[in-house]
mmCIF file of C-alpha atoms in Angstrom:
data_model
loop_
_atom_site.group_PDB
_atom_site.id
_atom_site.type_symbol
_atom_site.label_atom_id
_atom_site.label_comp_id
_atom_site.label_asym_id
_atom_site.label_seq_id
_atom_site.Cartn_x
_atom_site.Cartn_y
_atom_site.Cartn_z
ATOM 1 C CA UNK F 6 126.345 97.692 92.320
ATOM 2 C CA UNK F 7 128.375 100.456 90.480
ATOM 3 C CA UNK F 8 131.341 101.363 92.049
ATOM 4 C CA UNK F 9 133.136 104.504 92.474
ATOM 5 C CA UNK F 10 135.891 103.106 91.029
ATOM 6 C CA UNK F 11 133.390 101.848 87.666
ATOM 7 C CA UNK F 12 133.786 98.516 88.537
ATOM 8 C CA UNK F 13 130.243 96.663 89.200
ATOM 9 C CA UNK F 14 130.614 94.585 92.112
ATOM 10 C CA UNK F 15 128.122 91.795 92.906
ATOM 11 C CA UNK F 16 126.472 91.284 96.483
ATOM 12 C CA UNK F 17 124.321 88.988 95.564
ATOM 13 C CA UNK F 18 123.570 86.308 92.986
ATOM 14 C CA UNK F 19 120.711 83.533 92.546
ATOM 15 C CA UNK F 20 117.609 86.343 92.659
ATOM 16 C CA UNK F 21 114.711 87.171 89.977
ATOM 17 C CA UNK F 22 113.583 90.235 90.935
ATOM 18 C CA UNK F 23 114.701 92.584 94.339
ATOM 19 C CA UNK F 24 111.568 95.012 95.993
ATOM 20 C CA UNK F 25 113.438 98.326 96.323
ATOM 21 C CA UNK F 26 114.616 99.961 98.541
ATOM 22 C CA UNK F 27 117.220 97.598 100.063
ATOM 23 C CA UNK F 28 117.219 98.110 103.851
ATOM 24 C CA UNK F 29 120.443 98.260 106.234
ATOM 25 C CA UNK F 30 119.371 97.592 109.558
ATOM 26 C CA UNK F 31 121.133 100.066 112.136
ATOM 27 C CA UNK F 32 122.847 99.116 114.387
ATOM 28 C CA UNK F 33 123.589 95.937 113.171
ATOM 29 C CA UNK F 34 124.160 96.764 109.129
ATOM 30 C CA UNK F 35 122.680 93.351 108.040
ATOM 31 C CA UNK F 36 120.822 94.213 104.987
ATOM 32 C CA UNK F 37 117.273 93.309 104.316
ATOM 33 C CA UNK F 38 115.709 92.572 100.746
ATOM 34 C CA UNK F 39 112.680 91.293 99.220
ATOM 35 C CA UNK F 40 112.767 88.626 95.813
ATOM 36 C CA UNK F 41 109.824 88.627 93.728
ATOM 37 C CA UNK F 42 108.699 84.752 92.990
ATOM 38 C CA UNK F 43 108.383 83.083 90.098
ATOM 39 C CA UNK F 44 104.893 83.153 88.173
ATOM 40 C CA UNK F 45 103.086 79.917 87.215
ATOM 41 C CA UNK F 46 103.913 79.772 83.477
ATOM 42 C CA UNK F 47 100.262 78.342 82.606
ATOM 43 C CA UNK F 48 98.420 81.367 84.746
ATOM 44 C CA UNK F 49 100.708 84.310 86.057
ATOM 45 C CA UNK F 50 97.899 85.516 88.168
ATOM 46 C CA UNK F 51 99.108 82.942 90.540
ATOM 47 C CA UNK F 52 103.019 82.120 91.756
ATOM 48 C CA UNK F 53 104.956 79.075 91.233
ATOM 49 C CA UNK F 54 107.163 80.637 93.984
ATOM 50 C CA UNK F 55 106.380 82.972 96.991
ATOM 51 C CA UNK F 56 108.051 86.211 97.486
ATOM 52 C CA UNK F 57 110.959 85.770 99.932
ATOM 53 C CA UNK F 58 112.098 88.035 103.125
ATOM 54 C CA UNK F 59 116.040 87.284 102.790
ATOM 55 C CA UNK F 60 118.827 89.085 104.652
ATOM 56 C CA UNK F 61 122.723 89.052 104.350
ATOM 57 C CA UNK F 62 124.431 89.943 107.371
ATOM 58 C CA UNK F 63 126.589 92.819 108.108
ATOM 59 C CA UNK F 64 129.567 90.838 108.576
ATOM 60 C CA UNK F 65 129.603 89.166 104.811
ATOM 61 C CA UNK F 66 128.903 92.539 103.090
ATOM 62 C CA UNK F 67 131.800 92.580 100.762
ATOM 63 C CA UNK F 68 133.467 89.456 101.482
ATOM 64 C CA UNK F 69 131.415 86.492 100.072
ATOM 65 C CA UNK F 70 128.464 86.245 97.272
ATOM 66 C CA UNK F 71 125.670 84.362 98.599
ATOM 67 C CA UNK F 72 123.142 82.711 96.198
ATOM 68 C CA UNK F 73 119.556 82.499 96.759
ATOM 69 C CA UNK F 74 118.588 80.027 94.673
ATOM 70 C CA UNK F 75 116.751 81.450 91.586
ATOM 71 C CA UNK F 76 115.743 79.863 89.734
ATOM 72 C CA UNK F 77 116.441 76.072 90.727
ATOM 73 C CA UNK F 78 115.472 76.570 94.142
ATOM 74 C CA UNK F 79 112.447 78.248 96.057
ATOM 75 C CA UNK F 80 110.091 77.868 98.429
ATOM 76 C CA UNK F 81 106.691 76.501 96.641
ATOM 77 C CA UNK F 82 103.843 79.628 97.207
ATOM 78 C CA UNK F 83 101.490 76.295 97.277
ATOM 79 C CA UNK F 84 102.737 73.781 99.490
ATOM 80 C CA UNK F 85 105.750 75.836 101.201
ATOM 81 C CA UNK F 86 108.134 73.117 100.449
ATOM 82 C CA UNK F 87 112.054 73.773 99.391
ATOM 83 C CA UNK F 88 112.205 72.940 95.739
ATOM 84 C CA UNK F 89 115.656 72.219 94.473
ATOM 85 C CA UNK F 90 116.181 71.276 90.957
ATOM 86 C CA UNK F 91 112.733 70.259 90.848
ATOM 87 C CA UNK F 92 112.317 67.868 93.890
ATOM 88 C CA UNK F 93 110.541 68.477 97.163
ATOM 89 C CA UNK F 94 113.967 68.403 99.659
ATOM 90 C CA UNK F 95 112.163 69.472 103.219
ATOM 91 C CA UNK F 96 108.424 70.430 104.133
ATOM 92 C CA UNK F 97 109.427 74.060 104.686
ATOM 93 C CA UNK F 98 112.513 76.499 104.858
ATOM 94 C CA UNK F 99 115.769 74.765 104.749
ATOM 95 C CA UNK F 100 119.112 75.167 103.926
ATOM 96 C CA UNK F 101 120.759 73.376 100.303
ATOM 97 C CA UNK F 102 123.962 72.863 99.212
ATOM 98 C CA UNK F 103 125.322 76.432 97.517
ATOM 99 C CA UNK F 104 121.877 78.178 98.744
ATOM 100 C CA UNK F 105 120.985 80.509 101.539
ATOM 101 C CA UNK F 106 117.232 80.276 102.322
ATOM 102 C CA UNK F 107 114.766 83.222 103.056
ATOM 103 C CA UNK F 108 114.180 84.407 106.311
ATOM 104 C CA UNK F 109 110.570 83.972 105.552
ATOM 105 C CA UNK F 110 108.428 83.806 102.177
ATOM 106 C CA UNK F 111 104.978 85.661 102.105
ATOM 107 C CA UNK F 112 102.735 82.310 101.721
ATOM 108 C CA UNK F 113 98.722 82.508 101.798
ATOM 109 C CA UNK F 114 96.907 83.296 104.864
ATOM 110 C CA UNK F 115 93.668 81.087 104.887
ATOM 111 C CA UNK F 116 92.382 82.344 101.611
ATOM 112 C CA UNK F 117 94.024 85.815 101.634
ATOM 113 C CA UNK F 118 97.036 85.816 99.141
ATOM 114 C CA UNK F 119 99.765 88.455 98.916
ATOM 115 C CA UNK F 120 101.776 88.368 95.866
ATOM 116 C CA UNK F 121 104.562 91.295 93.870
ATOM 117 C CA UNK F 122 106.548 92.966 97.053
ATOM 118 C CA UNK F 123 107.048 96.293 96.123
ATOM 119 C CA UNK F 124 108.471 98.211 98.653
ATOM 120 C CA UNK F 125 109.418 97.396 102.413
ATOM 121 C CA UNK F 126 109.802 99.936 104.922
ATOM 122 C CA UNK F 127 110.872 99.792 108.992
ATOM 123 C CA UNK F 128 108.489 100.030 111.503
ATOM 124 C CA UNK F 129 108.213 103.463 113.287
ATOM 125 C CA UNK F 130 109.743 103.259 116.737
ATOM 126 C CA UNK F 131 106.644 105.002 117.414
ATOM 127 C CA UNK F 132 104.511 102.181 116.865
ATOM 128 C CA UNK F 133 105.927 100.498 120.314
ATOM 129 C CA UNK F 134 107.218 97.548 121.057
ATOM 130 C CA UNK F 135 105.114 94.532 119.345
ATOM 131 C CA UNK F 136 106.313 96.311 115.764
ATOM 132 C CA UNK F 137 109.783 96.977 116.814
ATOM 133 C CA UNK F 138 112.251 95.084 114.729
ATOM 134 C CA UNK F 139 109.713 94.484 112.245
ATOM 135 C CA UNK F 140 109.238 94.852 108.832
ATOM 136 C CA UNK F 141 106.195 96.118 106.563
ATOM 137 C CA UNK F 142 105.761 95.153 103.014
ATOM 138 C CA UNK F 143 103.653 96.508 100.452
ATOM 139 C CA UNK F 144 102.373 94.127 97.796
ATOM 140 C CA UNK F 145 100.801 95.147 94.231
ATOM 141 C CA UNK F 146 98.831 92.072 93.646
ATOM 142 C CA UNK F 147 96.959 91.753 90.381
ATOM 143 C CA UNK F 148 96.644 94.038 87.753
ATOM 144 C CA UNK F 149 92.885 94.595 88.860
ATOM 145 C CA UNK F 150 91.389 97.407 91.900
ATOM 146 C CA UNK F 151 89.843 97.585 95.305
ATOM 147 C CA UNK F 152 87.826 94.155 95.729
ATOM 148 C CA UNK F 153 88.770 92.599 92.086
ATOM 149 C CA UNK F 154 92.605 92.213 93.608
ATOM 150 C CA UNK F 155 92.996 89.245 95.743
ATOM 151 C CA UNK F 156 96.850 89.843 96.444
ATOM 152 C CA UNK F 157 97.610 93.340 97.562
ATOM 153 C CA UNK F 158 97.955 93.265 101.399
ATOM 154 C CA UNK F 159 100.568 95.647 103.500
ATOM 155 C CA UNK F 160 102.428 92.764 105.432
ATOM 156 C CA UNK F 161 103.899 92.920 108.721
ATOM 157 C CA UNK F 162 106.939 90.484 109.081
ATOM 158 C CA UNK F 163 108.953 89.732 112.325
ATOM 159 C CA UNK F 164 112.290 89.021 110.722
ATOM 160 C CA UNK F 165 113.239 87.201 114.497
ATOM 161 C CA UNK F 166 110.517 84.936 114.649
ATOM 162 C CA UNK F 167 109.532 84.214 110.817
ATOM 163 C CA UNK F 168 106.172 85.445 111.507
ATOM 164 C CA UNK F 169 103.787 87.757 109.657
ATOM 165 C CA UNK F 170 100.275 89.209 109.146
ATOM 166 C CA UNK F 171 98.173 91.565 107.241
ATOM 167 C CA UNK F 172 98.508 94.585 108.216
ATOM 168 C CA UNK F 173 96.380 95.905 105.626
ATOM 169 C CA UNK F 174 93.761 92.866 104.190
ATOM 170 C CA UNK F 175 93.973 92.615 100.528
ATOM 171 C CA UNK F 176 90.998 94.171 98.112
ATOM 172 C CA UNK F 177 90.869 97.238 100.061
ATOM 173 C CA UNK F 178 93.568 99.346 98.689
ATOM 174 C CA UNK F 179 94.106 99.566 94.574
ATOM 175 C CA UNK F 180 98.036 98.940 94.676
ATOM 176 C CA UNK F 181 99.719 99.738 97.537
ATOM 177 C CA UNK F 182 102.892 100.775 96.204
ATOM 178 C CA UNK F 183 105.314 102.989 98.000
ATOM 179 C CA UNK F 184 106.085 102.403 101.815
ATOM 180 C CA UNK F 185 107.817 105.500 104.082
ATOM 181 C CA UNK F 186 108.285 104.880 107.748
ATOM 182 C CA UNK F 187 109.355 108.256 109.933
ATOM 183 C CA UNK F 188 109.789 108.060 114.182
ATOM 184 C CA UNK F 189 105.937 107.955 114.341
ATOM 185 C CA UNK F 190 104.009 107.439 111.087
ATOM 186 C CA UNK F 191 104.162 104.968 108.419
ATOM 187 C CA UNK F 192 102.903 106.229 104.824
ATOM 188 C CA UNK F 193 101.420 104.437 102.175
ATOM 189 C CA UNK F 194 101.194 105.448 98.586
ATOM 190 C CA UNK F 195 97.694 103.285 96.671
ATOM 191 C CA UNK F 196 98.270 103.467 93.224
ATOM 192 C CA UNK F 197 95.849 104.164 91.052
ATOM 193 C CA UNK F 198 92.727 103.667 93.299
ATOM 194 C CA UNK F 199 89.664 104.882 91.842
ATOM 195 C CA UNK F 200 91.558 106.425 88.907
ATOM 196 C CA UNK F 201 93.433 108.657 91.285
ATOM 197 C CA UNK F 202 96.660 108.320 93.534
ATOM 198 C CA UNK F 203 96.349 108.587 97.683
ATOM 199 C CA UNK F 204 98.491 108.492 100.100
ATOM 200 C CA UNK F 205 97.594 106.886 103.683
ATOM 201 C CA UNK F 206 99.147 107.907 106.888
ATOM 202 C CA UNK F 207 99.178 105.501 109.905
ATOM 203 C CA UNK F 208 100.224 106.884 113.009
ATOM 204 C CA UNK F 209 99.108 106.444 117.011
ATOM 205 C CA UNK F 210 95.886 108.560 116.873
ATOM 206 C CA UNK F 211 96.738 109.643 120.621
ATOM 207 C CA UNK F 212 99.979 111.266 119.110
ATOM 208 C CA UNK F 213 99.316 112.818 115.727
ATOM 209 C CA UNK F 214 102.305 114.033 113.557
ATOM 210 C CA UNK F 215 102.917 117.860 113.605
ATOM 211 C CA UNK F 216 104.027 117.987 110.476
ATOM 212 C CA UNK F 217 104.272 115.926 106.958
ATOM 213 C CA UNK F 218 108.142 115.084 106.263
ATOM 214 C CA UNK F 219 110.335 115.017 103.705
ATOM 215 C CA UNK F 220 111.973 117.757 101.297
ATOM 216 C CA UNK F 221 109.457 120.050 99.590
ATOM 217 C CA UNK F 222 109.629 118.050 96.152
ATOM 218 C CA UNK F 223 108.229 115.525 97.523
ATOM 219 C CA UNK F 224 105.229 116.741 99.745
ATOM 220 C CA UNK F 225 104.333 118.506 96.507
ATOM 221 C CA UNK F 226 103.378 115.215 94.767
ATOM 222 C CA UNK F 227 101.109 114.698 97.740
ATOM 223 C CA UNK F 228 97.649 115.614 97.146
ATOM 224 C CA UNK F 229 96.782 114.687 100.368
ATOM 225 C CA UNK F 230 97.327 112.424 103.615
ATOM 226 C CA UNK F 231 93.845 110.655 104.604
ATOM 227 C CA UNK F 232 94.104 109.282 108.476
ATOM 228 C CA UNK F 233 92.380 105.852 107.903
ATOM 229 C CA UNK F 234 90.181 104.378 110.578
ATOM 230 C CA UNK F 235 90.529 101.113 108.901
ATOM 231 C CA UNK F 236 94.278 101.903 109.348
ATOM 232 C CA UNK F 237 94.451 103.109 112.806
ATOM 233 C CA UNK F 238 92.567 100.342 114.280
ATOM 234 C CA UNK F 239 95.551 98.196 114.654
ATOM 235 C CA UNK F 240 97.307 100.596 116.530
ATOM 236 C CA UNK F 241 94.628 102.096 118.879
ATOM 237 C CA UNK F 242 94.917 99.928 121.797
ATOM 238 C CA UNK F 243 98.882 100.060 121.472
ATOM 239 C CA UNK F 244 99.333 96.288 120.404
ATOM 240 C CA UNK F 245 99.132 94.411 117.313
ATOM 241 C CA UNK F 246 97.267 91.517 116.628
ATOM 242 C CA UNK F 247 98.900 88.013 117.208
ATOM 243 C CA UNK F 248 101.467 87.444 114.181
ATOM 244 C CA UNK F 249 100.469 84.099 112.016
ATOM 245 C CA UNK F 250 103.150 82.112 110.106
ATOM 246 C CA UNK F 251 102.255 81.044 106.625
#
């Protein structure tokens, strides 16, 4: 980070690659980012190391430098052990000497993969209370479309619990890319779809939003918000489906 005084001051260290934007939780001020894992050198398609949920709390925010690990120790995206210098230490998450571990890491579901965190977002307090707290994260998957990409879900995550689900299955967006969350709606940008851009709005279909937000310069890159049945369904009956762990 740049400060104003020029000098760059370090939050963080022991990270490949951070999903943007960084999140500060409100009230609390803990801060919220995703890591990108590490590809399998022999075929990047698939990861060495899953994508990590990791969080630094309010209270060490300028007064200590955590480490995360990269790039001696992760979480294996195939097994879900803690790797440390290249040995197995525990059958899951778990704390190593000089390392703070991941609130969760984005592992396969069955046979559904989600791999490249782009973006996170908040849950809308409008989506009630099974989302509240939570987290969504968008993932680009494989540089392939619709039902040739086997790792592009939206995730929901439960930062509390260490649970998550798809939100979103994989192979039925292009790339989801950008995530915004407002009171009611969350919106999600799908790269490159079809040839063309789209933007998805998810919202209680009881309750439709008045209005699209943000400044002018932005809704004019919109082409258009599509209300998604596929989307929605979640959300109808006012409850989410039962969270999974990894």
């Amino acid at each position: 980070f740049q400060a104003e005084d020029g000098i760059r001051d370090h939050c963080v260290t022991g990270v490949q690659t951070c999903a943007l934007p960084i999140l500060i939780f409100s009230p609390s001020g803990d801060l919220y980012f995703e890591d990108n894992g590490i590809d399998t050198p022999s075929n990047p398609d698939i990861s060495l190391s899953a994508d990590e949920l990791n969080r630094i709390a309010a209270a060490d925010l300028g007064v200590s430098v955590p480490s995360f690990g990269f790039p001696d120790t992760y979480i294996s995206y195939a097994t879900g052990q803690t790797i440390a210098n290249g040995i197995a230490v525990c059958a899951g998450i778990c704390a190593t000497p000089g390392v703070t571990p991941p609130l969760l890491v984005y592992r396969p579901i069955g046979a559904s993969r989600s791999e490249g965190a782009v973006d996170m977002a908040l849950a809308p307090v409008g989506f009630g209370a099974p989302f509240s707290g939570g987290i969504f994260t968008s993932f680009f998957g494989m540089f392939k479309e619709g039902a040739a990409n086997l790792e592009n879900p939206v995730v929901f995550a439960d930062p509390s619990s260490g649970s998550y689900y798809h939100f979103v299955e994989n192979q039925l967006l292009g790339h989801p890319n950008g995530l915004l969350s407002t009171a009611d709606s969350l919106f999600i940008t799908d790269l490159n779809y079809g040839g063309t851009g789209t933007v998805y709005q998810v919202f209680q279909p009881q309750a439709p939003p008045a209005s699209v937000p943000g400044p002018p310069a932005v809704a004019g890159l919109v082409s258009g918000f599509l209300s998604s049945r596929r989307l929605r369904q979640r959300l109808r009956s006012g409850r989410a489906r039962q969270p999974r762990h990894g």
